[in-house]
XYZ file of C-alpha atoms in Angstrom:
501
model
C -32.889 -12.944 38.788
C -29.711 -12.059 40.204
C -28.353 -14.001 43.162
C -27.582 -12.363 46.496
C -23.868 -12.724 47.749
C -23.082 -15.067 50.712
C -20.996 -14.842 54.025
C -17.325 -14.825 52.890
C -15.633 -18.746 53.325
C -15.236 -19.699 57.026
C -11.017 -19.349 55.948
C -11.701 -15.869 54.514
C -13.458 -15.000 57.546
C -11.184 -16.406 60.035
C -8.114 -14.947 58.368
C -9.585 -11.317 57.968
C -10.569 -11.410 61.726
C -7.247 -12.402 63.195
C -5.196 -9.803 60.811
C -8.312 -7.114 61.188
C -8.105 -6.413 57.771
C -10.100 -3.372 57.251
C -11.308 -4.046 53.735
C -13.775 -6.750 55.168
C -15.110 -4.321 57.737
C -19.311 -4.408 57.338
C -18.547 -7.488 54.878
C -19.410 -9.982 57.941
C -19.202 -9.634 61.689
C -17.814 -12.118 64.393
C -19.928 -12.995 67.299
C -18.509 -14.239 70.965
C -20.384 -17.022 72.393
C -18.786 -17.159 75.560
C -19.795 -13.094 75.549
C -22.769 -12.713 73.545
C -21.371 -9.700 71.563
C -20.696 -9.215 68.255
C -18.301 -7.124 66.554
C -16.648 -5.868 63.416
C -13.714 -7.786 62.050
C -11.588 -4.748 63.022
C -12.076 -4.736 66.808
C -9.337 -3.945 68.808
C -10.381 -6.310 71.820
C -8.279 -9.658 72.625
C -9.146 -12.096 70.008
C -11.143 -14.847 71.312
C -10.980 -18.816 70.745
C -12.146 -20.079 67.672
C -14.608 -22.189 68.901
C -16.389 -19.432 70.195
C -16.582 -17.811 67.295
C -19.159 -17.358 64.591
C -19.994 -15.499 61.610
C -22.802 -13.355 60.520
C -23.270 -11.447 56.721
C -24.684 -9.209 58.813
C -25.592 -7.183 61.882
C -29.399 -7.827 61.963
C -28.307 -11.442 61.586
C -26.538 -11.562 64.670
C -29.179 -9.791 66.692
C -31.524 -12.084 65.587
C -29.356 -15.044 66.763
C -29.321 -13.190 70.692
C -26.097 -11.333 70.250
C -25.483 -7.408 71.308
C -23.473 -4.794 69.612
C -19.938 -4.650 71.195
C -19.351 -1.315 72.916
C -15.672 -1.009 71.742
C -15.115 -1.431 67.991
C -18.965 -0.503 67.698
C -20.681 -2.283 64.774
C -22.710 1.037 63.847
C -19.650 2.260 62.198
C -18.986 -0.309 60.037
C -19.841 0.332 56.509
C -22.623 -1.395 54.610
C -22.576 -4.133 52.143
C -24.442 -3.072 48.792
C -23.719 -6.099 47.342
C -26.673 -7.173 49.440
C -28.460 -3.983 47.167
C -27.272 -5.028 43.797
C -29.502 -6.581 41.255
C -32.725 -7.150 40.787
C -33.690 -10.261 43.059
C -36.521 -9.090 45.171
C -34.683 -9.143 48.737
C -31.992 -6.634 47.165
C -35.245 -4.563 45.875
C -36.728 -4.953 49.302
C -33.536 -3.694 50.712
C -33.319 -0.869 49.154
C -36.531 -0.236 49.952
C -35.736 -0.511 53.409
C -32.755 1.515 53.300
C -34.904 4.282 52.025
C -37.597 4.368 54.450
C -40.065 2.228 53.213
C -41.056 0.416 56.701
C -41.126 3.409 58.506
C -43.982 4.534 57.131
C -45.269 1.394 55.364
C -46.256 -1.815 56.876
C -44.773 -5.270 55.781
C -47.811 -5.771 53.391
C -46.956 -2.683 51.778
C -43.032 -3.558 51.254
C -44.498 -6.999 50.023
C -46.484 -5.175 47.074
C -44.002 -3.160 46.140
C -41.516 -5.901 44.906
C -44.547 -8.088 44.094
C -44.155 -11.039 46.122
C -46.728 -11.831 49.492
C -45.566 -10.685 53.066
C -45.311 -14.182 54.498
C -42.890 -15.150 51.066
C -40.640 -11.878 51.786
C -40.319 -12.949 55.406
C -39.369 -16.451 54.484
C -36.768 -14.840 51.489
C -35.133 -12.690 54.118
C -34.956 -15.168 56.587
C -33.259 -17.448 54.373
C -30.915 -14.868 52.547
C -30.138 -12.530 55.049
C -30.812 -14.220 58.783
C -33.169 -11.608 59.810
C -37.196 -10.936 58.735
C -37.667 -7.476 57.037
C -38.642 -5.822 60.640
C -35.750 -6.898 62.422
C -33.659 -5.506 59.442
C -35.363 -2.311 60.213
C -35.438 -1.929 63.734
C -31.047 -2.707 63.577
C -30.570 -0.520 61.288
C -32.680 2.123 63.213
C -31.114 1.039 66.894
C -27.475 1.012 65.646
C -28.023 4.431 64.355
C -29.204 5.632 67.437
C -26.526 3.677 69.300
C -23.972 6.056 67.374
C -25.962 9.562 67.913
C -25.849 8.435 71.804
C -22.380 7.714 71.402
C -20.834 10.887 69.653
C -23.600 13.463 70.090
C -25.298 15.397 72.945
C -28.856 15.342 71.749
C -31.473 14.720 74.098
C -32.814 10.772 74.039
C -35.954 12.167 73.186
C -34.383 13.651 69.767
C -32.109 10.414 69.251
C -35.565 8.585 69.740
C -37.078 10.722 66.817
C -33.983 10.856 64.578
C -33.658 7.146 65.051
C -37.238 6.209 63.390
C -39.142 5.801 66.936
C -42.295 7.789 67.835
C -42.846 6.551 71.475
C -39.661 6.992 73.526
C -41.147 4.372 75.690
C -40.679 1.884 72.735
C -37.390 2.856 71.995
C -35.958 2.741 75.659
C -37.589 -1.227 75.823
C -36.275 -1.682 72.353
C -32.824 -0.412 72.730
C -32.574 -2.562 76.062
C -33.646 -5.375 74.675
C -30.411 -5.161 72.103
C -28.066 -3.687 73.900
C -28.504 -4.909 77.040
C -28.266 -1.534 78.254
C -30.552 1.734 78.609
C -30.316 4.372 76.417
C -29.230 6.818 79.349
C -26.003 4.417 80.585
C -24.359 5.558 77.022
C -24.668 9.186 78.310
C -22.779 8.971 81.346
C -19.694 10.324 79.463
C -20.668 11.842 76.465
C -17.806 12.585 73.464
C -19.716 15.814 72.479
C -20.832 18.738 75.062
C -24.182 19.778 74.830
C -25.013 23.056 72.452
C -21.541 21.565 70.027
C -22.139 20.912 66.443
C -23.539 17.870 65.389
C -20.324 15.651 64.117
C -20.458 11.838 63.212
C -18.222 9.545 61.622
C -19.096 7.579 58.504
C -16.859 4.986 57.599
C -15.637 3.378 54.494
C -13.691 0.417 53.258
C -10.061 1.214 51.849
C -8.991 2.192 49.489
C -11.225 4.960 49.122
C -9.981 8.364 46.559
C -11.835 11.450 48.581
C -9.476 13.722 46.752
C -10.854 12.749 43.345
C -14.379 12.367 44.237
C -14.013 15.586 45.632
C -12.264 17.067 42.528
C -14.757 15.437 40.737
C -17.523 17.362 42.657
C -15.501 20.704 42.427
C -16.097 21.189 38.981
C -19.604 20.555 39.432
C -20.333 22.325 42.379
C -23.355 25.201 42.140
C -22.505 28.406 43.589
C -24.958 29.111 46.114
C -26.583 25.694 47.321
C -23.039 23.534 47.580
C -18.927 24.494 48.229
C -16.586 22.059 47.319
C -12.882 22.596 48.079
C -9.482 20.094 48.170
C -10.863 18.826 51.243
C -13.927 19.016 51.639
C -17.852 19.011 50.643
C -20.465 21.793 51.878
C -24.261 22.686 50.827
C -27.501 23.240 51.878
C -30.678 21.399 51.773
C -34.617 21.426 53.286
C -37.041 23.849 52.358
C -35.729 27.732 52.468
C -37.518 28.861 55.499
C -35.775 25.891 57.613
C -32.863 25.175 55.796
C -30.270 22.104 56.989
C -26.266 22.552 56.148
C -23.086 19.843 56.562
C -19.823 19.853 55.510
C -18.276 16.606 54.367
C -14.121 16.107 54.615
C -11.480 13.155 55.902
C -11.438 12.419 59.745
C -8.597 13.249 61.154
C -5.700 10.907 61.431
C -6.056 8.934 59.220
C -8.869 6.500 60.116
C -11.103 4.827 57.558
C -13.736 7.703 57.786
C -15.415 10.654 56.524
C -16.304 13.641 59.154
C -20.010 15.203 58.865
C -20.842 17.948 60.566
C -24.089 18.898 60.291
C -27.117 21.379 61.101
C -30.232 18.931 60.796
C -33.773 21.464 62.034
C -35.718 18.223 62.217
C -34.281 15.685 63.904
C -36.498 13.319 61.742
C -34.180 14.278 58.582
C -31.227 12.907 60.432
C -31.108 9.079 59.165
C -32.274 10.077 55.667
C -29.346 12.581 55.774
C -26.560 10.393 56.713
C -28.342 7.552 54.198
C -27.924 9.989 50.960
C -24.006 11.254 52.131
C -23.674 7.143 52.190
C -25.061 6.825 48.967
C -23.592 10.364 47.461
C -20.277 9.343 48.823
C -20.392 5.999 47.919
C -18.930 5.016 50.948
C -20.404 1.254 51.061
C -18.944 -0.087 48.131
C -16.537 -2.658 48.481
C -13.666 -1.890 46.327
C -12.141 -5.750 46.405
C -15.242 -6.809 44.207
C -14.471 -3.971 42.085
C -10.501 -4.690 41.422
C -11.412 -8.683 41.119
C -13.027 -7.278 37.671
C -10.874 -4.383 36.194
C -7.587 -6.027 37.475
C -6.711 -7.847 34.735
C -8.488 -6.223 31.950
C -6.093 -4.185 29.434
C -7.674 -1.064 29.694
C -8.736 -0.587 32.950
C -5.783 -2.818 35.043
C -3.701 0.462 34.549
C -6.195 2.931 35.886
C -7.180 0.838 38.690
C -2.876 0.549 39.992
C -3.129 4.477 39.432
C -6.046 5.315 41.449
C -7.011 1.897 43.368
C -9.780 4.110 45.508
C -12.040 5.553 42.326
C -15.642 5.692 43.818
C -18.733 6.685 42.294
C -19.907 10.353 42.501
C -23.686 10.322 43.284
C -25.746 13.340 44.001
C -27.751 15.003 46.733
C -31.070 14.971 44.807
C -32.358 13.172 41.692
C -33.945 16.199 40.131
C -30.937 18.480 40.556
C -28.767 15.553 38.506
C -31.409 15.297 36.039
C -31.404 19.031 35.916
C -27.846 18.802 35.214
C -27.661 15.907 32.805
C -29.757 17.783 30.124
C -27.844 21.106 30.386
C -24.978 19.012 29.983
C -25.978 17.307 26.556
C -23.619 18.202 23.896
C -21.607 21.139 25.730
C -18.961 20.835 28.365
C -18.542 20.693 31.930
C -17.966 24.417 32.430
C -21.170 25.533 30.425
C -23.173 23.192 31.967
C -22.258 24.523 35.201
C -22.692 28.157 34.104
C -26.188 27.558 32.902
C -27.015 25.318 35.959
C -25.950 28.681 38.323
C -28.178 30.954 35.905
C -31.399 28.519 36.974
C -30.298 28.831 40.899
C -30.089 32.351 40.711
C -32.911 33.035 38.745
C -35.308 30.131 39.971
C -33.930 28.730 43.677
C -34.985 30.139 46.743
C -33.240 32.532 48.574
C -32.384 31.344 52.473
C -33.278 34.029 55.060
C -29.268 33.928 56.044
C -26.879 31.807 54.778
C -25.507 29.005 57.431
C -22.102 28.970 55.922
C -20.470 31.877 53.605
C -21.312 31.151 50.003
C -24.765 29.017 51.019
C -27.393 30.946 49.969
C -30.034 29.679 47.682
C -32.008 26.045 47.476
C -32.021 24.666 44.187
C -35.560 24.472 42.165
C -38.138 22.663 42.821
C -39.799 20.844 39.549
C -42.840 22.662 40.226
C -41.118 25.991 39.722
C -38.885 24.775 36.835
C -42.033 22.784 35.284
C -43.332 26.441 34.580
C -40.523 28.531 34.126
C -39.131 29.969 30.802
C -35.872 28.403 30.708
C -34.955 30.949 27.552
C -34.218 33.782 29.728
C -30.956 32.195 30.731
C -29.620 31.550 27.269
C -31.344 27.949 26.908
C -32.372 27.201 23.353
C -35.952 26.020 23.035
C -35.742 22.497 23.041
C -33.331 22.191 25.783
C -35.913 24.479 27.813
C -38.793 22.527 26.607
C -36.982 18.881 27.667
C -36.107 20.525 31.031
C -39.578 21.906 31.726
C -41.250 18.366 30.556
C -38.928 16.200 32.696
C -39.939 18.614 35.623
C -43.714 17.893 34.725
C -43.452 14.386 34.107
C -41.753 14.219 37.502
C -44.765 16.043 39.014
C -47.151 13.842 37.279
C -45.298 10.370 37.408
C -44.421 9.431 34.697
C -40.690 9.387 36.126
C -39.532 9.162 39.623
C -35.935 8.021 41.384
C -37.951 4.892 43.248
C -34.631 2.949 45.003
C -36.365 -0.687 43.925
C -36.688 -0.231 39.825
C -34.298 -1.644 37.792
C -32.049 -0.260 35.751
C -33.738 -1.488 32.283
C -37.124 -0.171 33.694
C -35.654 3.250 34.455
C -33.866 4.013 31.590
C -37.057 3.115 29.829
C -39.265 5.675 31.442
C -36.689 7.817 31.180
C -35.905 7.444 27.116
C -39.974 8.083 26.424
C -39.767 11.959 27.784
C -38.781 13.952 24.785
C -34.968 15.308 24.322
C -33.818 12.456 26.598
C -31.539 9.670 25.329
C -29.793 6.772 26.547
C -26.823 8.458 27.322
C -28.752 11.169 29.716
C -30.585 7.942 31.178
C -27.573 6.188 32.055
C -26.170 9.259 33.277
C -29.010 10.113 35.679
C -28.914 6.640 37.022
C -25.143 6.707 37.363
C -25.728 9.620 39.774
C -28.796 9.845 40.971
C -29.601 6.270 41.323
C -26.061 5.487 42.242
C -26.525 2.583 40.155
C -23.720 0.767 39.448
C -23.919 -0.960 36.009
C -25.458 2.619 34.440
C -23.321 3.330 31.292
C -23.696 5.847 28.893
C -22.254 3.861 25.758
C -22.846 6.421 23.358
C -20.293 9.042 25.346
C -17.459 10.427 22.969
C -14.678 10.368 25.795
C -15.557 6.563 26.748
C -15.093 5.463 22.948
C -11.815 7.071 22.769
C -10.692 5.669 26.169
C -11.372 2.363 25.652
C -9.758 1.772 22.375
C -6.137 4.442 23.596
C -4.433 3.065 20.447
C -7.010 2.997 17.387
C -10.123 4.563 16.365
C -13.168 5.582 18.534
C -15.186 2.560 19.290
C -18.422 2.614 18.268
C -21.276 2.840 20.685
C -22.429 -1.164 19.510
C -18.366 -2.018 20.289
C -18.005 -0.167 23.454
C -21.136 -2.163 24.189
C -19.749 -5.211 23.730
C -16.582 -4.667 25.124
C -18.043 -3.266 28.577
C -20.185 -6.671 29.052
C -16.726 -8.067 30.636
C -17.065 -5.068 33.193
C -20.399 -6.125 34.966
C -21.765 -5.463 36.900
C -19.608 -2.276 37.854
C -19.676 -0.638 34.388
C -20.523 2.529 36.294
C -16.849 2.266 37.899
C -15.271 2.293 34.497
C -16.750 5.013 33.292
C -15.382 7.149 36.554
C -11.917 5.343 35.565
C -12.032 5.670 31.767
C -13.282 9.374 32.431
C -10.393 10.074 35.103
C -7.674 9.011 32.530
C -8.536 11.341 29.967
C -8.937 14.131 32.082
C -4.983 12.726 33.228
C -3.891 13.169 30.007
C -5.599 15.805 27.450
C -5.270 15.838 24.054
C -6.623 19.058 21.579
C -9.013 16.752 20.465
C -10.183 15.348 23.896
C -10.555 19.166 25.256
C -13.759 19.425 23.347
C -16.164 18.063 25.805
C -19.087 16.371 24.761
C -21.971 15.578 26.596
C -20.386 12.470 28.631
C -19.283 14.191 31.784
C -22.177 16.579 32.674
């Protein structure tokens, strides 16, 4: 069982919060208690005494201890911690679960089953780990998001209640009081956004953060049709056809640590889960420090990191669409697979009654209609058609699924029994769909080379071994290793194999 990080050391903490270094932002917050508030380490206010000062791992934490959210540097845009996510000790599964939705629609009983432990013993785990029971994990994460759509948007309270996780607005105006100190309303009285303006929010990040190559990575990827990806930015669609959603991804401007969404969202309901999977896709809560502390000085990947010190892992909108993707890609390059993956949305997606942004005009299958489809008709041998159609079915009936608190070993096992799928398209789909970070497709052609630059291929037992030093961020060297041979081509390296569907 894997142990959960803890807060920073009091030194670590004390020094990041006087220089506001933004790589610890959402890695621990600093409460007042001469003010009550807490705040991120980068907040621009005076800096107060240090014997007023504590720290929290986390925002829940503080609330629980009777602090508020400060209004200035805004604790809602901090970026999470996903070390808090990683591994498979039952808080970081609970998490996850969390993250995903699981309380608002489950009760605590039901989170409790799902990571196999009793209610009362999850209560006491959180309590101890993270400073906060599972609720109160919930309802801060649901309150701070609504603290930012009050904050930047013009939607009605009774939308930010909804969008926020809250079915009686009478519970969330006496819940967002009771943490804020405030009413919902008194954030309104100068709004940033005009009523009837697109929906724009900020999601931050730690630096350094590479948009330009996750975005280049993306490009060459992207599906005519249901996404755009340009130099600078990200666009698609999503929801069902009849009510589709849209949002555009790129850098805020000047120069803050930030992406800029802006986004068309029919059901304010979707909102949270919407900004959740750009977090994930985007991988904007990892925390690059804990990264570098590993690759730094290792002989292979200490090079790529000092050329791109940012490298973040490319996840994807939907876990079907990636799987969809990872078998097309088997054995053929990038290009192909992206040719044949466009064949399937034009033949197979949905077309959207008008497209919200030139270009967006199809959703992408749904396994149902791919489950019964004849896959030959768009140049698809057989068996790739047949392992396609099955994974669809096997989705439908269960056998597989993208559940946020599985582990690794567990998925790739389920995964591995469906006919036509290996290891390396297991690791693959839980590199991107998962976002899990220690996914690593040993067997890929293009990581053997990499990591031996100056003698034979490794073989997929070597590269094995070799990658046990890069734990648990394997998934970062393969977007490394994979970045430097696309840097510097060979004849032999321009036949793609199967490693970078």
């Amino acid at each position: 069982m894997n142990e959960l990080p803890t807060l920073p050391a009091p030194h670590v903490c004390e020094q990041a919060r006087l220089s506001r270094d933004a790589r610890f932002d959402g890695l621990f917050f600093t409460a007042v208690s001469s003010t009550g508030i807490y705040c991120r380490p980068v907040c621009p206010a005076p800096t107060p005494k240090r014997e007023n000062v504590r720290y929290y791992a986390n925002a829940a934490a503080a609330e629980a201890a009777g602090f508020r959210p400060c209004l200035r540097c805004r604790p809602e845009l901090a970026p999470g911690n996903e070390q808090w996510q990683r591994g498979d000790h039952v808080v970081a599964r609970a998490l996850k679960l969390i993250e995903a939705g699981a309380l608002a629609e489950q009760s605590l009983d039901d989170l409790a089953l799902r990571v196999g432990i009793g209610a009362r013993q999850l209560r006491r785990l959180f309590v101890e780990r993270i400073g906060a029971p599972p609720v109160s994990v919930h309802t801060t994460r649901r309150l701070l998001f609504a603290k930012q759509l009050l904050t930047e948007t013009a939607l009605p309270v009774t939308e930010v209640a909804l969008a926020s996780g809250f079915r009686s607005l009478r519970r969330f105006n006496a819940a967002f009081a009771q943490a804020n100190r405030i009413a919902p309303r008194e954030l309104r009285r100068h709004p940033r956004a005009a009523a009837g303006a697109a929906l724009v929010l900020r999601l931050g990040y730690r630096p350094p953060y590479a948009f330009d190559a996750l975005l280049a990575f993306l490009r060459t990827r992207a599906l005519p049709g249901v996404e755009q990806v340009d130099e600078h930015s990200y666009a698609r669609v999503f929801g069902p056809a009849n009510a589709p959603g849209w949002l555009r991804l790129s850098a805020w401007p000047g120069g803050e640590h930030a992406l800029q969404l802006q986004l068309h969202c029919p059901q304010p309901t979707q909102l949270l889960g919407v900004v959740t999977t750009l977090r994930r896709m985007f991988d904007l809560d990892a925390n690059p420090q804990a990264i570098a502390d590993t690759f730094r000085r290792d002989a292979v990947l200490g090079p790529l990191l000092a050329r791109h010190p940012g490298l973040r892992l490319p996840g994807g909108w939907d876990g079907f669409e990636i799987a969809v993707r990872a078998i097309l890609g088997q054995q053929i390059s990038v290009a192909a697979a992206r040719t044949l993956a466009t064949r399937i949305v034009q033949r197979w997606g949905e077309p959207l009654p008008a497209a919200p942004l030139p270009g967006l005009e199809r959703s992408f299958p749904t396994p149902a209609a791919l489950a019964q489809a004849d896959l030959r008709e768009i140049g698809l041998t057989t068996t790739r058609a047949a392992t396609i159609s099955g994974m669809a079915q096997a989705l439908l009936d269960g056998r597989v699924d993208f559940r946020a608190e599985q582990s690794l070993d567990a998925f790739v096992a389920r995964w591995v029994a469906l006919p036509g799928i290996g290891e390396w398209t297991a690791h693959y789909i839980a590199m991107r769909a998962l976002s899990d970070p220690d996914a690593f497709p040993a067997a890929d052609l293009i990581l053997r080379r990499e990591a031996a630059p100056d003698a034979a291929p490794l073989s997929t037992k070597a590269l094995t071994g070799r990658a046990d030093a890069w734990r648990p961020w394997r998934a970062y060297a393969v977007i490394h290793l994979w970045r430097g041979a696309s840097e510097a081509p060979s004849p032999a390296r321009r036949k793609k194999p199967e490693a970078t569907a």
